[in-house]
Coordinates of C-alpha atoms in Angstrom, one line a residue:
Chain I
M886 CA 193.6 34.4 123.0
M887 CA 192.6 37.8 122.4
N888 CA 194.4 41.1 123.8
I889 CA 192.1 43.6 125.5
T890 CA 192.6 47.0 126.8
V891 CA 191.2 47.8 129.7
K892 CA 190.5 51.0 131.3
L893 CA 189.3 51.9 134.7
F894 CA 188.2 54.9 136.0
A895 CA 187.7 56.6 139.7
N896 CA 187.5 54.3 142.3
F897 CA 187.8 51.3 140.2
R898 CA 191.6 52.0 140.1
V899 CA 191.9 51.7 143.6
G900 CA 194.0 48.6 144.4
R901 CA 193.9 47.6 140.7
F902 CA 195.4 49.5 138.0
K903 CA 194.5 52.4 135.4
E904 CA 195.1 50.7 132.0
A905 CA 196.4 47.2 131.2
Q906 CA 196.8 45.0 128.5
R907 CA 195.0 41.4 129.3
N908 CA 194.8 38.4 127.6
Y909 CA 191.4 36.7 127.1
P910 CA 189.9 33.4 125.4
K911 CA 188.0 34.5 122.3
Q912 CA 183.9 35.1 122.3
T913 CA 184.7 36.7 126.0
L914 CA 182.0 38.6 127.3
C915 CA 182.1 42.0 129.0
R916 CA 180.7 40.2 132.2
L917 CA 184.2 38.1 132.3
V918 CA 186.0 41.1 132.4
L919 CA 183.9 42.9 135.5
Q920 CA 184.1 39.5 137.4
E921 CA 188.0 39.1 136.9
L922 CA 188.3 42.1 138.5
Y923 CA 185.7 41.8 141.5
I924 CA 183.5 44.6 139.9
T925 CA 179.9 44.0 140.8
E926 CA 177.0 44.9 138.5
E927 CA 175.7 46.9 141.0
E928 CA 179.0 49.2 141.2
L929 CA 178.8 49.5 137.7
G930 CA 178.3 52.8 136.2
V931 CA 179.3 53.4 132.5
L932 CA 180.7 50.6 130.6
M933 CA 182.1 51.1 127.2
V934 CA 183.7 49.4 124.2
N935 CA 185.8 51.1 121.9
S936 CA 183.9 54.7 123.3
R937 CA 180.8 52.9 122.3
H938 CA 178.1 52.2 125.1
A939 CA 178.1 48.4 125.9
N940 CA 176.2 46.0 127.8
L941 CA 177.8 43.0 129.8
D942 CA 176.6 40.6 127.6
Q943 CA 178.5 42.0 124.7
E944 CA 181.2 39.7 122.9
L945 CA 184.8 41.3 122.9
K946 CA 187.0 41.0 119.9
D947 CA 190.6 40.7 119.8
G948 CA 192.3 44.6 120.1
D949 CA 189.2 46.1 121.7
T950 CA 189.3 48.5 124.3
V951 CA 186.8 48.6 127.6
S952 CA 186.2 51.6 129.5
I953 CA 184.7 50.7 133.0
F954 CA 183.0 53.3 135.4
P955 CA 181.8 53.3 138.7
L956 CA 177.9 54.4 139.4
V957 CA 177.9 57.9 140.9
G958 CA 174.6 59.1 141.9
G959 CA 175.5 61.6 145.1
G960 CA 174.5 65.3 145.1
Chain F
M1021 CA 156.8 104.9 135.8
S1022 CA 158.6 107.3 133.8
E1023 CA 159.7 109.6 137.0
V1024 CA 161.2 106.1 138.1
R1025 CA 163.0 105.7 134.7
A1026 CA 164.7 109.2 135.2
A1027 CA 165.4 109.0 138.8
V1028 CA 167.5 106.1 137.7
E1029 CA 169.3 107.4 135.1
R1030 CA 170.2 110.3 137.6
C1031 CA 172.0 108.1 139.5
V1032 CA 174.1 106.5 136.8
V1033 CA 178.0 106.6 137.2
D1034 CA 180.3 105.1 134.4
G1035 CA 177.1 103.4 133.1
M1036 CA 176.3 101.7 136.4
L1037 CA 173.6 101.8 139.2
S1038 CA 175.2 101.5 142.6
W1039 CA 173.4 99.3 145.0
S1040 CA 172.9 102.1 147.2
D1041 CA 170.7 104.2 144.8
Q1042 CA 168.9 100.9 143.5
L1043 CA 167.8 100.3 147.0
T1044 CA 167.0 104.1 147.8
T1045 CA 165.1 104.4 144.4
A1046 CA 163.1 101.3 145.1
Q1047 CA 162.3 103.0 148.6
T1048 CA 161.4 106.2 147.2
F1049 CA 158.9 104.6 144.8
G1050 CA 157.5 101.9 146.8
V1051 CA 158.7 99.3 144.5
S1052 CA 161.1 96.4 144.6
V1053 CA 164.9 96.5 143.9
A1054 CA 164.1 93.8 141.4
Y1055 CA 161.3 96.3 139.6
I1056 CA 164.7 98.8 139.6
E1057 CA 167.2 96.1 138.1
A1058 CA 164.8 95.5 135.3
V1059 CA 164.3 99.7 134.5
A1060 CA 168.3 99.7 134.6
L1061 CA 168.9 96.8 132.7
E1062 CA 166.4 97.7 129.8
R1063 CA 167.9 101.3 129.5
G1064 CA 171.7 99.5 129.2
I1065 CA 172.4 100.6 133.0
L1066 CA 174.5 97.8 134.8
P1067 CA 173.7 97.3 138.5
A1068 CA 177.0 97.8 139.8
R1069 CA 177.1 94.8 141.5
Y1070 CA 177.5 92.8 138.0
Q1071 CA 180.9 95.1 136.9
R1072 CA 183.2 92.0 137.1
N1073 CA 181.0 90.2 134.7
R1074 CA 181.0 93.0 132.3
N1075 CA 183.6 91.9 130.2
M1076 CA 182.3 88.4 129.4
L1077 CA 178.3 89.4 130.0
N1078 CA 177.4 92.8 128.4
C1079 CA 174.1 94.4 130.1
R1080 CA 172.1 93.0 127.1
D1081 CA 173.2 89.4 128.7
Q1082 CA 172.5 90.5 132.1
L1083 CA 169.1 91.4 131.1
C1084 CA 168.4 88.0 129.8
L1085 CA 169.8 86.4 132.7
F1086 CA 167.8 88.5 134.8
S1087 CA 164.3 87.7 132.9
S1088 CA 165.2 84.3 133.4
H1089 CA 163.5 81.3 135.6
V1090 CA 166.0 78.6 136.3
A1091 CA 164.4 75.8 138.8
V1092 CA 167.0 74.1 141.2
V1093 CA 165.9 70.4 142.2
G1094 CA 167.6 69.2 145.4
C1095 CA 169.5 72.3 147.7
G1096 CA 171.8 69.8 149.5
G1097 CA 175.8 69.7 148.2
L1098 CA 175.2 70.2 144.8
G1099 CA 172.2 72.8 145.2
G1100 CA 173.4 74.8 147.7
Y1101 CA 176.4 75.7 145.5
I1102 CA 174.2 75.9 142.3
I1103 CA 171.7 78.5 144.0
E1104 CA 174.5 80.6 145.3
E1105 CA 176.3 81.0 142.1
L1106 CA 172.8 81.7 140.3
A1107 CA 172.0 84.5 142.4
R1108 CA 175.1 85.9 142.2
L1109 CA 175.0 85.6 138.6
G1110 CA 172.0 88.1 138.7
I1111 CA 169.3 85.0 137.6
G1112 CA 166.0 87.0 137.9
H1113 CA 163.9 84.0 139.0
L1114 CA 164.9 80.7 141.0
T1115 CA 162.4 78.0 141.9
V1116 CA 164.3 75.6 144.8
I1117 CA 163.2 72.4 145.6
D1118 CA 163.7 70.0 148.3
P1119 CA 161.6 68.3 150.8
D1120 CA 164.6 67.9 153.7
I1121 CA 165.8 69.8 156.7
F1122 CA 169.5 70.3 157.6
E1123 CA 171.2 67.8 159.4
E1124 CA 174.7 67.5 161.1
H1125 CA 175.9 64.9 158.3
N1126 CA 175.5 68.1 155.9
L1127 CA 178.0 70.2 157.8
N1128 CA 181.2 68.9 156.0
R1129 CA 180.0 70.3 152.4
Q1130 CA 176.5 71.9 152.0
L1131 CA 177.3 75.5 151.8
L1132 CA 173.7 76.5 152.9
S1133 CA 174.4 74.5 156.3
T1134 CA 175.2 75.9 159.7
P1135 CA 175.1 74.6 163.1
A1136 CA 172.3 77.5 163.7
D1137 CA 170.3 76.0 160.9
L1138 CA 170.2 72.4 162.0
G1139 CA 166.5 71.3 161.9
L1140 CA 165.5 74.0 159.5
D1141 CA 164.0 73.3 155.9
K1142 CA 166.8 73.4 153.4
V1143 CA 164.4 75.3 150.8
A1144 CA 164.0 78.3 153.8
V1145 CA 167.4 78.6 154.5
A1146 CA 168.1 78.9 150.6
V1147 CA 165.3 81.6 150.5
R1148 CA 167.0 83.5 153.3
R1149 CA 170.4 83.4 151.6
V1150 CA 169.5 84.0 148.2
A1151 CA 167.7 87.4 149.9
E1152 CA 171.1 88.3 151.7
I1153 CA 173.1 88.3 148.7
N1154 CA 170.9 89.5 146.0
P1155 CA 167.8 90.7 146.8
A1156 CA 166.8 91.5 143.2
V1157 CA 166.5 87.8 142.6
T1158 CA 163.0 86.4 143.4
V1159 CA 162.9 83.0 144.7
T1160 CA 159.6 80.2 144.8
P1161 CA 160.4 77.6 147.5
V1162 CA 158.9 74.2 147.0
V1163 CA 159.1 71.8 150.4
K1164 CA 158.2 68.9 148.7
A1165 CA 160.1 66.0 146.8
L1166 CA 159.9 66.3 143.0
S1167 CA 158.0 63.4 141.4
R1168 CA 156.9 62.6 137.7
R1169 CA 153.7 63.1 139.3
N1170 CA 154.1 66.6 140.6
G1171 CA 156.9 67.6 138.5
C1172 CA 155.1 69.5 135.6
G1173 CA 153.3 71.8 137.7
L1174 CA 156.4 72.3 140.0
L1175 CA 158.7 73.3 137.2
A1176 CA 156.1 75.1 135.1
G1177 CA 157.7 78.5 133.8
A1178 CA 161.4 77.7 134.2
Q1179 CA 163.6 78.0 131.5
V1180 CA 166.2 75.3 132.7
V1181 CA 166.3 72.8 135.1
V1182 CA 169.4 72.0 137.5
D1183 CA 169.8 68.7 138.9
G1184 CA 171.2 68.6 142.7
L1185 CA 169.4 65.4 143.8
D1186 CA 171.2 62.8 145.5
N1187 CA 169.8 59.7 143.9
I1188 CA 169.3 57.8 140.8
E1189 CA 165.4 57.4 141.2
T1190 CA 164.3 60.9 141.3
R1191 CA 167.1 61.7 138.5
L1192 CA 165.1 59.9 136.2
E1193 CA 161.6 60.8 137.2
L1194 CA 162.8 64.4 137.0
S1195 CA 164.4 63.7 133.4
E1196 CA 161.1 62.3 132.2
V1197 CA 159.2 65.7 133.6
C1198 CA 161.7 67.8 131.8
D1199 CA 161.2 65.9 128.4
T1200 CA 157.3 66.4 129.0
L1201 CA 158.2 69.9 129.6
E1202 CA 160.4 70.0 126.7
L1203 CA 162.8 71.9 129.1
P1204 CA 167.0 71.5 129.4
L1205 CA 168.2 69.8 132.3
V1206 CA 171.7 70.4 133.3
H1207 CA 172.6 67.3 135.4
G1208 CA 175.8 66.7 137.8
A1209 CA 176.8 63.8 140.4
I1210 CA 179.1 63.3 142.8
A1211 CA 181.2 60.7 144.7
G1212 CA 184.1 61.2 146.8
W1213 CA 186.4 62.8 144.6
Y1214 CA 185.0 62.0 141.5
G1215 CA 181.8 63.8 139.7
H1216 CA 180.2 63.9 136.2
V1217 CA 178.4 66.5 134.3
T1218 CA 176.3 66.3 131.5
T1219 CA 173.4 68.6 129.6
Q1220 CA 170.3 66.9 128.5
M1221 CA 167.9 68.6 125.6
P1222 CA 164.6 67.3 125.3
G1223 CA 164.5 63.8 123.4
D1224 CA 168.2 63.6 124.1
K1225 CA 167.3 60.6 127.1
S1226 CA 170.8 61.1 128.3
L1227 CA 169.8 60.1 131.9
H1228 CA 168.6 57.4 130.5
T1229 CA 171.5 56.0 128.7
L1230 CA 173.3 56.8 131.9
Y1231 CA 170.9 55.2 135.0
G1232 CA 168.3 53.4 132.9
R1233 CA 169.2 50.1 134.4
K1234 CA 169.9 51.2 138.0
C1235 CA 166.8 53.1 138.6
H1236 CA 166.9 51.8 142.4
Q1237 CA 170.4 51.8 143.2
K1238 CA 172.6 54.0 144.8
G1239 CA 176.4 54.8 143.6
V1240 CA 179.4 54.5 144.9
E1241 CA 178.7 57.6 147.3
G1242 CA 177.4 55.5 149.5
S1243 CA 181.0 53.8 150.5
L1244 CA 182.8 57.1 149.2
G1245 CA 180.7 59.8 150.8
N1246 CA 181.5 63.2 149.5
P1247 CA 184.1 66.2 150.7
S1248 CA 183.7 69.9 150.7
F1249 CA 185.6 70.2 147.2
T1250 CA 183.6 67.9 144.9
P1251 CA 180.2 69.5 145.2
S1252 CA 181.4 73.0 144.6
L1253 CA 183.4 72.0 141.6
I1254 CA 180.7 70.1 139.8
A1255 CA 178.2 72.7 140.7
S1256 CA 180.0 75.6 138.9
V1257 CA 180.3 73.3 135.8
Q1258 CA 176.3 73.0 136.2
V1259 CA 176.0 76.8 136.5
A1260 CA 178.5 77.2 133.5
E1261 CA 176.1 75.5 131.2
V1262 CA 173.0 76.9 132.7
T1263 CA 174.6 80.3 131.6
K1264 CA 175.6 79.1 127.9
I1265 CA 172.3 77.7 127.5
L1266 CA 170.3 80.8 128.6
L1267 CA 172.5 83.2 126.6
N1268 CA 173.2 80.6 123.5
Y1269 CA 176.9 80.6 124.1
G1270 CA 179.5 78.2 123.8
E1271 CA 179.0 74.4 123.5
P1272 CA 177.1 72.9 126.0
L1273 CA 177.8 69.4 127.5
R1274 CA 175.1 68.1 125.3
H1275 CA 175.7 63.9 124.2
R1276 CA 178.7 64.5 126.4
L1277 CA 179.5 62.9 129.9
F1278 CA 182.3 65.2 131.5
T1279 CA 183.9 63.2 134.3
I1280 CA 186.1 64.7 136.7
D1281 CA 188.7 62.5 138.8
L1282 CA 190.1 64.8 141.5
L1283 CA 192.4 62.1 142.8
D1284 CA 194.3 61.7 139.4
M1285 CA 193.6 65.0 138.5
E1286 CA 192.1 63.6 135.3
C1287 CA 188.8 65.2 133.1
V1288 CA 187.2 62.2 130.5
E1289 CA 184.6 62.9 128.2
T1290 CA 182.5 60.1 127.0
P1291 CA 179.8 60.1 124.6
L1292 CA 175.9 60.0 125.7

């Protein structure tokens, strides 16, 4: 298993958490982290792994930090 | 017009020109208050309305701002505050662009909206508001939706463009147009308690990084809505960015997404 730090931002925190350590099987993709948190691809704005932009198909490594921001587009 | 210059100089008190003298001199010589403002600033005389700017912006800075042309795309939640602040700051020329009219659901947050103005073009109300608060500012109104097709024409002549749009698709088109015209774009967006700002310089493609895969989507503002306080905050950060770009001051938010969460009172910076 891998230990991953998951950080949520803005309304993604509501009913979930701000930051959590979570365990995932080896070779887990970012997509699974979002699915487990019931965050849809449509809601997703910025996805970062270790402060670098990532896509949903990026494979995670033990100790990675995943940051998830919602899509914000109002004015 | 040496007579005008001499008349302006006769009115100076403590290095400043009062609004009443600016207006009277303009009327006496049959010129605009904008012309008098330029004459004063070029001679190191500060229109007194800007005296509280003086310790952070000198007369040369104020002349630079007055000689500048800024385009504001969208005159709603963000745009209303952006226009107000740019006009009070003393930006000499604003192009304001929006195809919409004011509707009742705008009243909770859009600075330029009032019950009496429901049904009027947002751009027309913006022109009237700027004329009320700073008549020295020239406003070019555009009641049209900006697109990649008309954008180059609408933004021609501007030095900086400010994003007050409410959708991602048009933002990506605006970003393309700014890139073509080699113009800085100060982007802001809001949803509920949350907002963000970044400054895109020509070639940066920051908005593409931020929104490229989301062209036809709506953000979480669709479900969260927008209150009165988030637009004013994000708009103010955008206007600070415009000021810094025009005066070459400080560190603009280039390659940085500055995110503000008013619920948890957190500011987060992420690379772009």
